[in-house]
Every structure is written in C-alpha cells, then in structure tokens.
Tab-separated table of C-alpha atoms and ligand atoms in Angstrom:
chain	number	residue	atom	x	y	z
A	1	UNK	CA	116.173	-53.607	84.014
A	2	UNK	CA	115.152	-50.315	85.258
A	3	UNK	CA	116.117	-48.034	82.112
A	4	UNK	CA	114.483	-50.151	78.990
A	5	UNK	CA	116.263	-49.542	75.980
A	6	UNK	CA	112.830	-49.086	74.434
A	7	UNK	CA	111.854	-46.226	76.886
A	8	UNK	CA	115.283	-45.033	76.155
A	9	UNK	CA	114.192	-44.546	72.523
A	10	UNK	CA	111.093	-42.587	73.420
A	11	UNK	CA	112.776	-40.182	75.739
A	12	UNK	CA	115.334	-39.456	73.128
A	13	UNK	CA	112.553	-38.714	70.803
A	14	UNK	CA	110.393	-36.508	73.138
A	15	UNK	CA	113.840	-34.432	73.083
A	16	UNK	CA	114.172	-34.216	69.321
A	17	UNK	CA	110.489	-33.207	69.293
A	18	UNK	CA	109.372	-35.905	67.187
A	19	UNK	CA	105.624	-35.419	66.894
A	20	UNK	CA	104.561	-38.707	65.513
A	21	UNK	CA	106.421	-40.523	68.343
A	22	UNK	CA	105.101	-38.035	71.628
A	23	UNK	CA	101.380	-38.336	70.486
A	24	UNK	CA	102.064	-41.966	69.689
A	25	UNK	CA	103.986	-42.947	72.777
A	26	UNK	CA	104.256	-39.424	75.001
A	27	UNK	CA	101.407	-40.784	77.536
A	28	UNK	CA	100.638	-44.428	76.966
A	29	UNK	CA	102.971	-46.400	76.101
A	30	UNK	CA	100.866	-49.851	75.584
A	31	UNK	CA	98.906	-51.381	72.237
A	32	UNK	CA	96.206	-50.469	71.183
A	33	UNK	CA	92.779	-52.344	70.908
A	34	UNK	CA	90.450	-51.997	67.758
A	35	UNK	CA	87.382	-53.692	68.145
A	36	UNK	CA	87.786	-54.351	64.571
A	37	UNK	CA	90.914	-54.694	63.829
A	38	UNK	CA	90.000	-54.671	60.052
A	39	UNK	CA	89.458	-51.184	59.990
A	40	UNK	CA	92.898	-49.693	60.964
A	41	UNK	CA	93.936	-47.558	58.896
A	42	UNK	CA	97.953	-47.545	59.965
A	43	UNK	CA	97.720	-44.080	60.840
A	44	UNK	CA	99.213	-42.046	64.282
A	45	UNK	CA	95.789	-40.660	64.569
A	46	UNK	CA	94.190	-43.631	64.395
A	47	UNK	CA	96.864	-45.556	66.807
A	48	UNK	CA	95.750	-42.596	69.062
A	49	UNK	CA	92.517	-43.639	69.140
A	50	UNK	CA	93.607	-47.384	69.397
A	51	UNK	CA	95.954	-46.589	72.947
A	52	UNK	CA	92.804	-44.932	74.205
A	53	UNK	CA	90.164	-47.430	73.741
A	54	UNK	CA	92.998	-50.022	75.418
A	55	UNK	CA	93.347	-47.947	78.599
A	56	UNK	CA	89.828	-48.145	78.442
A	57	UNK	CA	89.608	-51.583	77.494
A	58	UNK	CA	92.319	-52.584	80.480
A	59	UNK	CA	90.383	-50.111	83.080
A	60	UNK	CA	86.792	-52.018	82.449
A	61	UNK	CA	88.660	-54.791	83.193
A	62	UNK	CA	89.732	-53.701	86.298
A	63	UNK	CA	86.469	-52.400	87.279
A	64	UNK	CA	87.260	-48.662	87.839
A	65	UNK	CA	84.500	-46.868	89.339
A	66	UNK	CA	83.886	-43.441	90.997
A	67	UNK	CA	85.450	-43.327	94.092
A	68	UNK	CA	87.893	-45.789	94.414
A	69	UNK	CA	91.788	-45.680	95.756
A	70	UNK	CA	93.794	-47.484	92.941
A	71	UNK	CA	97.802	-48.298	92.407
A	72	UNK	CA	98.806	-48.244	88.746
A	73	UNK	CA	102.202	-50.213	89.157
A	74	UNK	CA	104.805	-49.718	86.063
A	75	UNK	CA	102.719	-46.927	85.162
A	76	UNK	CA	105.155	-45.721	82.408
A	77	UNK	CA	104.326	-41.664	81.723
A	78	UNK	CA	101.338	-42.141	83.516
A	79	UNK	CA	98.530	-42.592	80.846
A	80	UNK	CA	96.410	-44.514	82.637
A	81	UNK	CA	96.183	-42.878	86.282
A	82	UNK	CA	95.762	-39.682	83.494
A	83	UNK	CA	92.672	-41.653	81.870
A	84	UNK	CA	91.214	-42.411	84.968
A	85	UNK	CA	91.896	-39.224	86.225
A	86	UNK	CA	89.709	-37.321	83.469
A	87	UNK	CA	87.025	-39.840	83.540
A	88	UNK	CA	86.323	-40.989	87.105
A	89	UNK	CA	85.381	-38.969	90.554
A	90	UNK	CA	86.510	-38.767	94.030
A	91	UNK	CA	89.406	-41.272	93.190
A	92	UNK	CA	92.245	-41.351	94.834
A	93	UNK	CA	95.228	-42.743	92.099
A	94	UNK	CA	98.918	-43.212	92.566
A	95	UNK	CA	101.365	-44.020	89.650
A	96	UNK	CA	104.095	-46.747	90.703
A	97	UNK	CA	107.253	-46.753	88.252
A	98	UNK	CA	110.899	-48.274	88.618
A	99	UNK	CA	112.398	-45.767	86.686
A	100	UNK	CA	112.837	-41.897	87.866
A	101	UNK	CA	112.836	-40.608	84.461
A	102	UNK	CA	109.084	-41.316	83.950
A	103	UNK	CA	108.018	-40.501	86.774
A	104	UNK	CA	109.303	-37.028	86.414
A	105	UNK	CA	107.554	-36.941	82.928
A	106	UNK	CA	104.558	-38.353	84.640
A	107	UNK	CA	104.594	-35.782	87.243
A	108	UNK	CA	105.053	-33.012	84.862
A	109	UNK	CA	102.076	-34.113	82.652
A	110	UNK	CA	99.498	-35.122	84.954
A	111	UNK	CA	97.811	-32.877	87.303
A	112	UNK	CA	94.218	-34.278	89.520
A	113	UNK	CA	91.053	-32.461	89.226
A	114	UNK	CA	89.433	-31.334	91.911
A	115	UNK	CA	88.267	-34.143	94.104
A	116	UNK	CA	90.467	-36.574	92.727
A	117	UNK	CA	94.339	-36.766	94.163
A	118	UNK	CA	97.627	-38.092	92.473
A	119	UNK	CA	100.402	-39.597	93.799
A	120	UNK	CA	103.517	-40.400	91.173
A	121	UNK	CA	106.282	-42.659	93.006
A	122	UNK	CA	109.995	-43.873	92.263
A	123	UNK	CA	109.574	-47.923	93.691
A	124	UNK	CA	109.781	-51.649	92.193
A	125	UNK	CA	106.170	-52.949	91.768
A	126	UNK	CA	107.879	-56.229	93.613
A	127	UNK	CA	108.162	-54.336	96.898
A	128	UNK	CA	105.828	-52.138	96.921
A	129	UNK	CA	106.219	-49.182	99.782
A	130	UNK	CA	102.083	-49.035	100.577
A	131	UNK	CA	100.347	-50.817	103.507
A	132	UNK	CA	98.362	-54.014	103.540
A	133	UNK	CA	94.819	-53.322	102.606
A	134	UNK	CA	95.427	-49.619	101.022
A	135	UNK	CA	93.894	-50.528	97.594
A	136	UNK	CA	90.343	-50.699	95.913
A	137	UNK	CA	92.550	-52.497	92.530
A	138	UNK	CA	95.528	-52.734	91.317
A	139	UNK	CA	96.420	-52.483	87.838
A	140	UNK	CA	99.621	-53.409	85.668
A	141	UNK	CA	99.558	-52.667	82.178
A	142	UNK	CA	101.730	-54.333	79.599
A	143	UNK	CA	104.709	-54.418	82.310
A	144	UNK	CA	104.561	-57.364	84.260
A	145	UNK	CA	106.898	-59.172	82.133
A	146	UNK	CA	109.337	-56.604	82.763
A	147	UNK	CA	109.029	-56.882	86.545
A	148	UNK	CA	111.960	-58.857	88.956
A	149	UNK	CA	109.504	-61.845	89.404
A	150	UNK	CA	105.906	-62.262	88.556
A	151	UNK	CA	104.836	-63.828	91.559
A	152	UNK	CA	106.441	-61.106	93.747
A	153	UNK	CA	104.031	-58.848	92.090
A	154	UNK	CA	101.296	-60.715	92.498
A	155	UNK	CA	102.280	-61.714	96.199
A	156	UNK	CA	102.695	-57.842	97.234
A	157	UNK	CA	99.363	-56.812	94.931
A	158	UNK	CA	97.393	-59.204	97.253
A	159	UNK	CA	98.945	-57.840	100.461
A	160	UNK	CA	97.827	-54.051	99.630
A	161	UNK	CA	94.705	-54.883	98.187
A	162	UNK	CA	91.359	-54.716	100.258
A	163	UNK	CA	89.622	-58.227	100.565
A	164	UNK	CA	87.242	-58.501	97.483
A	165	UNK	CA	89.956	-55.930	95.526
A	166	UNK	CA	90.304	-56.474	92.119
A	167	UNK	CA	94.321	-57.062	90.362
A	168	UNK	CA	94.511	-56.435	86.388
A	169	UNK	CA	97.129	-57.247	84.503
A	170	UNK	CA	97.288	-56.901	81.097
A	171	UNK	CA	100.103	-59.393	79.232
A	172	UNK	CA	102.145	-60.965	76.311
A	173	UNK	CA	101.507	-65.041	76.736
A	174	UNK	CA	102.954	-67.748	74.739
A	175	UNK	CA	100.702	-70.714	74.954
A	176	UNK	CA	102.140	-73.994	75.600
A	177	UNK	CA	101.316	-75.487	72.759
A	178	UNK	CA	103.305	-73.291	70.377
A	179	UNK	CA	105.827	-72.442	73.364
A	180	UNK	CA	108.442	-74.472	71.585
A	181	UNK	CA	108.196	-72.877	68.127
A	182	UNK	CA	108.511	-69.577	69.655
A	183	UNK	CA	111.795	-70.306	71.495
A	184	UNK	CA	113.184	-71.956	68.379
A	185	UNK	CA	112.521	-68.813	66.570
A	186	UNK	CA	113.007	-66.658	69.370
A	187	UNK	CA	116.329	-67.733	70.890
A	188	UNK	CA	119.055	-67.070	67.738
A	189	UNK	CA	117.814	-63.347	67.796
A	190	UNK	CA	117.602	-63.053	71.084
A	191	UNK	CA	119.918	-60.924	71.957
A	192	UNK	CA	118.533	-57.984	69.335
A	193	UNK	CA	114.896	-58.556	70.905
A	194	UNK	CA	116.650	-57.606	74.051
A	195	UNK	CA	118.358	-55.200	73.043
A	196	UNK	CA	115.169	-53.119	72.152
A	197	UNK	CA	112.015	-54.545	74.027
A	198	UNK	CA	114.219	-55.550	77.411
A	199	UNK	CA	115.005	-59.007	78.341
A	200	UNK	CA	111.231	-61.256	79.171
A	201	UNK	CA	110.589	-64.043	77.976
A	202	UNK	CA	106.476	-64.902	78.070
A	203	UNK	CA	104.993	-67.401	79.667
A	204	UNK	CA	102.516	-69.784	78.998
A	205	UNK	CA	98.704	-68.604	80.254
A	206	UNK	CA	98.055	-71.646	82.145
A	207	UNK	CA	100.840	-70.515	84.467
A	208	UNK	CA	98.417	-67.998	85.681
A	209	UNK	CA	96.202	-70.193	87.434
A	210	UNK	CA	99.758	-71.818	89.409
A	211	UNK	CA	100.789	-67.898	90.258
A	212	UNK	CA	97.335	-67.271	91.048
A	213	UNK	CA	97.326	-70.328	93.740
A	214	UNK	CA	100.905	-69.750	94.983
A	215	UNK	CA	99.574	-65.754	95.743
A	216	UNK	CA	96.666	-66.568	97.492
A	217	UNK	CA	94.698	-64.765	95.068
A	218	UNK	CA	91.147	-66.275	93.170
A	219	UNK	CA	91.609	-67.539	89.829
A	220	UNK	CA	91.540	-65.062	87.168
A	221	UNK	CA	88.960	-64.577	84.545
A	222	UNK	CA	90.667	-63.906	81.182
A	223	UNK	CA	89.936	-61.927	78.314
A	224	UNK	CA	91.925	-62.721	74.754
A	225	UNK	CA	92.095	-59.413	72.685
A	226	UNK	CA	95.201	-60.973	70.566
A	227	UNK	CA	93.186	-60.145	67.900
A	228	UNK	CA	92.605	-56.803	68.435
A	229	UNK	CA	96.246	-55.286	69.123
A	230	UNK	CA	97.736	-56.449	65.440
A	231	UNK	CA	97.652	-53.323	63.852
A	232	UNK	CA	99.730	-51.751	66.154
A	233	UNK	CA	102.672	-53.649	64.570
A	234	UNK	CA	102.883	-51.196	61.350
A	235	UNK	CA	102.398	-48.479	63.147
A	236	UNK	CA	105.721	-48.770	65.785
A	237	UNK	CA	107.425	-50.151	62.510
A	238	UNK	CA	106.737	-46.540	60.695
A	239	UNK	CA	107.842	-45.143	63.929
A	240	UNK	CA	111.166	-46.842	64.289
A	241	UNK	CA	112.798	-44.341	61.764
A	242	UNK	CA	111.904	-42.053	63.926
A	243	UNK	CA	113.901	-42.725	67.205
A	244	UNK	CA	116.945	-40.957	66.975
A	245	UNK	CA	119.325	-43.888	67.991
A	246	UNK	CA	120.937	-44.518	65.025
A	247	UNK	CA	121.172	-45.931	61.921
A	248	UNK	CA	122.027	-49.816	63.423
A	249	UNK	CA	119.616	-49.058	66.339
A	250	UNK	CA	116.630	-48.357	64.202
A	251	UNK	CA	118.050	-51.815	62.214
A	252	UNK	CA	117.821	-53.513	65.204
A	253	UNK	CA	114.546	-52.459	66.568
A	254	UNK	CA	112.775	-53.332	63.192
A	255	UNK	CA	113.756	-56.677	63.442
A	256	UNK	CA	112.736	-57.110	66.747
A	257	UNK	CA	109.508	-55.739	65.745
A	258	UNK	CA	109.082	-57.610	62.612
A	259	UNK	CA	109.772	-60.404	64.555
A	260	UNK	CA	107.391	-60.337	67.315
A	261	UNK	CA	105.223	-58.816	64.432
A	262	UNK	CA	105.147	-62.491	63.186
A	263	UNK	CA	105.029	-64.643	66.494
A	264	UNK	CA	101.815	-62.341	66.823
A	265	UNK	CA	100.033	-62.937	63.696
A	266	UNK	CA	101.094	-66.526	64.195
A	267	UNK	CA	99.500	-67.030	67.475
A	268	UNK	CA	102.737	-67.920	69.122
A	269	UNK	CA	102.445	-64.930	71.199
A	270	UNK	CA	99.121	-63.980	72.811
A	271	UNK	CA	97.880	-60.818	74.208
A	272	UNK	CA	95.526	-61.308	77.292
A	273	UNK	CA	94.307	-59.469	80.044
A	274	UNK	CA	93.921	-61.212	83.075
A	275	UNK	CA	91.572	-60.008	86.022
A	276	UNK	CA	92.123	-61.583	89.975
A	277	UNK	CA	90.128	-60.549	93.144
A	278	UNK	CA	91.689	-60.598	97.141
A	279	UNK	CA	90.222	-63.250	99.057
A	280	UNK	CA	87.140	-61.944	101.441
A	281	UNK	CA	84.213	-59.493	100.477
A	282	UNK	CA	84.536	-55.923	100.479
A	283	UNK	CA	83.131	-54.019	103.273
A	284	UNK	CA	80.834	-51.756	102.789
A	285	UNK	CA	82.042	-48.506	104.323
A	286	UNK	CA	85.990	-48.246	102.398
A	287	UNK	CA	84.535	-46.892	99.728
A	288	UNK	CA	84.106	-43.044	99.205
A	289	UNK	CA	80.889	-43.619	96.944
A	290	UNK	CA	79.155	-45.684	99.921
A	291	UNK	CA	77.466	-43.709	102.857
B	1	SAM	C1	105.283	-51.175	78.279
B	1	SAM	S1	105.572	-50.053	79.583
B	1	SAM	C2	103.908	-49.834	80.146
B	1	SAM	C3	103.709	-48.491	80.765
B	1	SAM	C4	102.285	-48.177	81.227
B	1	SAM	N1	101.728	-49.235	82.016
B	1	SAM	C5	101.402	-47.863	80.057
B	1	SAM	O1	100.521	-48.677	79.755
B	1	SAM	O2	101.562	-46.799	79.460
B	1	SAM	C6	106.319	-51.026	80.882
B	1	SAM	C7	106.584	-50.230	82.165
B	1	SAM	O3	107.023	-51.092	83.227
B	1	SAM	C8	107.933	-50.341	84.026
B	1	SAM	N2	108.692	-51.251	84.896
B	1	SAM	C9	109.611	-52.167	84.517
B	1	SAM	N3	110.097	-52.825	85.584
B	1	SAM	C10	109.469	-52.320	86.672
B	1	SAM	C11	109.514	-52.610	88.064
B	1	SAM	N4	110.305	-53.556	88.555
B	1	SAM	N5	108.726	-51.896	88.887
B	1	SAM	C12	107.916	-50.921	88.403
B	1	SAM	N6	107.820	-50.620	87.095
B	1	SAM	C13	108.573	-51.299	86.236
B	1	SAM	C14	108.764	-49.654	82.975
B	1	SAM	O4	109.568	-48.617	83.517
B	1	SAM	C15	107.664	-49.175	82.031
B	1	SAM	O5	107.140	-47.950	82.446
C-alpha cells in the first residue's frame, strides 16, 4: 500500500494546521520509548520527548557513529536521517520512502550540516536502487510490516550492506504463543484496523531467526521495549479527534486504536527491535572516521 490511510490522516492535518498532530507526528512518525513508562504524563510535550528518546533508542541499536554512510528505508518525513543528522558527523544519510508525498515533506524539512550530506528518494525498500556494499547500516523503523515482503527487505538490506554492516529494524511481533488469541480478536475487525493502520498482520518473533537464515544474514540480537511504548496509546487516542477525516473516520480509527491499545497491554502484540550484521568483518579503510 503505498498511500497509508494513516499517513493520509497526518497530511490532512499538517494542512489544517493542527498543532498537536505536526509536533506529534510532523517528523517522526513512530512510538515513543519511556524508560519508565510510569511516568508519562499523556501529554504532546511529553510524547515529544517520548518519539525522541525512540529514534534514539532505535539509532543505538543500530550503532550510529560519526562517519558512517547509512540508508533509512520507509523513512516516513524523515525524522530519523533528521536525528542523525543533528547529532552525528561526516555521515553520509539517505532517506528511502515508497510514497512521494513524504518524501517531498522530508525534503522540505531536512537540510545536512556541513560535512554531513542527504539524500531523500522515491523507491520500495524491497528493491532498493543502491549498489551492493554501499552501506555502513541499514535501518527500518516501525515499517517493515508495511513493506511487499519481509524477506525481500532483508534479502536486498544484506546485498547493499558492507560485510560486518549492521540492519535494524524496529517491529510489532505477535508471539506464538498468544498468536491465536490475537487473530481471534483481530480478524472480525479487521477490516477497520485496515482501514486506518494499513493491512499487516505481525508475525511471530521466532520467525526472525528463519528470515534471518533464508537472508544470509547473522542472527539477530533482540531488544523487548513492549513495555516502554504503552503510553503512546492515549496519546494518538486524544489525537484522533484531531484528523480531519470525519466524523466515522475518527470512529473508526479509535477503535482500531483501542484495539491494538489492548492486544498491547495484553502482551498479544510485542514491540521489539531487532539488530542483524552482513556476513564478513568490516575493513578497515570504508570508514570516513578511520585513517
Ligand atoms: C510507521 S511509518 C514509519 C516512518 C519512519 N520510519 C519513522 O519512524 O518516522 C511507516 C513508513 O513505511 C513506509 N513504507 C511503507 N511501505 C513501504 C515500501 N514498500 N517501501 C518503502 N517505504 C515504505 C511508509 O510510507 C511510512 O513512511
């Protein structure tokens, strides 16, 4: 689905000039992580705060450093390669994104500082238009469920990754123990999740060490911050009065929420970010930080 009807929601509200929703959802447009969760207050501000610490939570993951050449694939509005860009040196960042729309929002809103360069481009993170061996990491953040197939991503992230590259990706997982509960509760309202989040279904973490085999990549080390994201529920469900899709819309989007809301705080659904390295060492003389 290359136009989500979610990102569809957002747009419309950056055009109505709704504040809450552009600071909440204008550059990321993830979670967000509180290391303790307890103290969320439910407020924009502090979901602000929250989005921030998770591009820096995802971006630890991924080992970002000074100096490396990294591919932020489904890079939404371009938060993260915005992020990095601020906080990092001599890198050398390009945005990936399916749908033209954000990209152009992307390229309006982020510009590189000196020594660093940008690239925004119009692809599918499944066939990705770079060479083999062109990346220090590759990152995909809270999108890989929306892409064709999950293995083609990982597949093609392998191929333009250096050997000893790192891939993050950051993900909704339904473990297989509660998998069944979740498609019983999941599959009468199916068609409303759809309609506002986009049509994935999760899959089970375990699967991660099969797609990690099948891609030729190492096995991933995994980091469970399910946790951590709950009190972003409230907040998108104060924000859902806010998109201007109508009355029915907003109905429909706070059930969807409300509903994932509860597979959440159930466990059914997990939030984990997964971190793979390329096969082979890296050399020594890629990187711009090494003599
Ligand atoms: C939840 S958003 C995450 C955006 C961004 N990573 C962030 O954290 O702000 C999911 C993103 O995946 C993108 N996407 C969906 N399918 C894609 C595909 N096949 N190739 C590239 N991007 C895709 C969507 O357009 C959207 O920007």
């Amino acid at each position: 689905m290359i136009q989500l009807p979610y990102f569809d929601a957002i747009l419309a509200a950056c055009r109505h000039d709704e504040t809450d929703v552009i600071r909440s959802f204008g550059d990321n447009v993830h979670w967000g992580y509180w290391d303790d969760p307890t103290a969320a207050d439910g407020s924009v501000d502090d979901f602000v705060l929250a989005s921030d610490a998770m591009t820096r939570k995802v971006c630890a993951a991924a080992g970002i450093r000074d100096g490396l050449t990294v591919l932020d694939a489904g890079c939404g509005f371009g938060g993260t390669v915005a992020s990095i860009n601020a906080r990092f040196e001599r890198m050398t960042l390009t945005g990936l994104n399916i749908d033209p729309r954000q990209i152009a929002r992307a390229r309006h809103n982020v510009a590189a500082r000196p020594g660093n360069t940008i690239d925004f481009v119009v692809e599918d993170a499944c066939q990705l238009p770079f060479a083999d061996r062109s990346f220090d990491v590759v990152m995909a953040v809270e999108c890989i469920f929306h892409f064709p197939s999950r293995l083609r991503f990982l597949r093609e992230a392998r191929r333009v990754l250096r050997p000893g590259g790192a891939l993050m990706v950051s993900e909704f997982v339904a473990p297989a123990r509660t998998f069944a509960r979740l498609v019983l509760a999941g599959l009468p309202n199916l068609r409303t999740i759809q309609g506002f989040y986009g049509d994935d279904i999760p899959i089970p973490p375990s699967s991660y060490q099969v797609l990690a085999r099948l891609a030729r990549l190492g096995l991933p080390t995994v980091l469970d911050i399910s946790r951590n994201v709950l009190p972003t529920f409230p907040v998108v469900l104060d924000l859902v009065d806010k998109f201007p899709i109508g009355e029915r819309g907003q109905r429909s989007a706070r059930f969807a929420t409300e509903l994932i809301a509860r597979m959440s705080e159930r466990g059914w659904m997990r939030y984990q970010v997964f971190t793979f390295r390329a096969p082979g060492a890296a050399p020594s003389n890629h990187r711009k930080d090494r003599p």
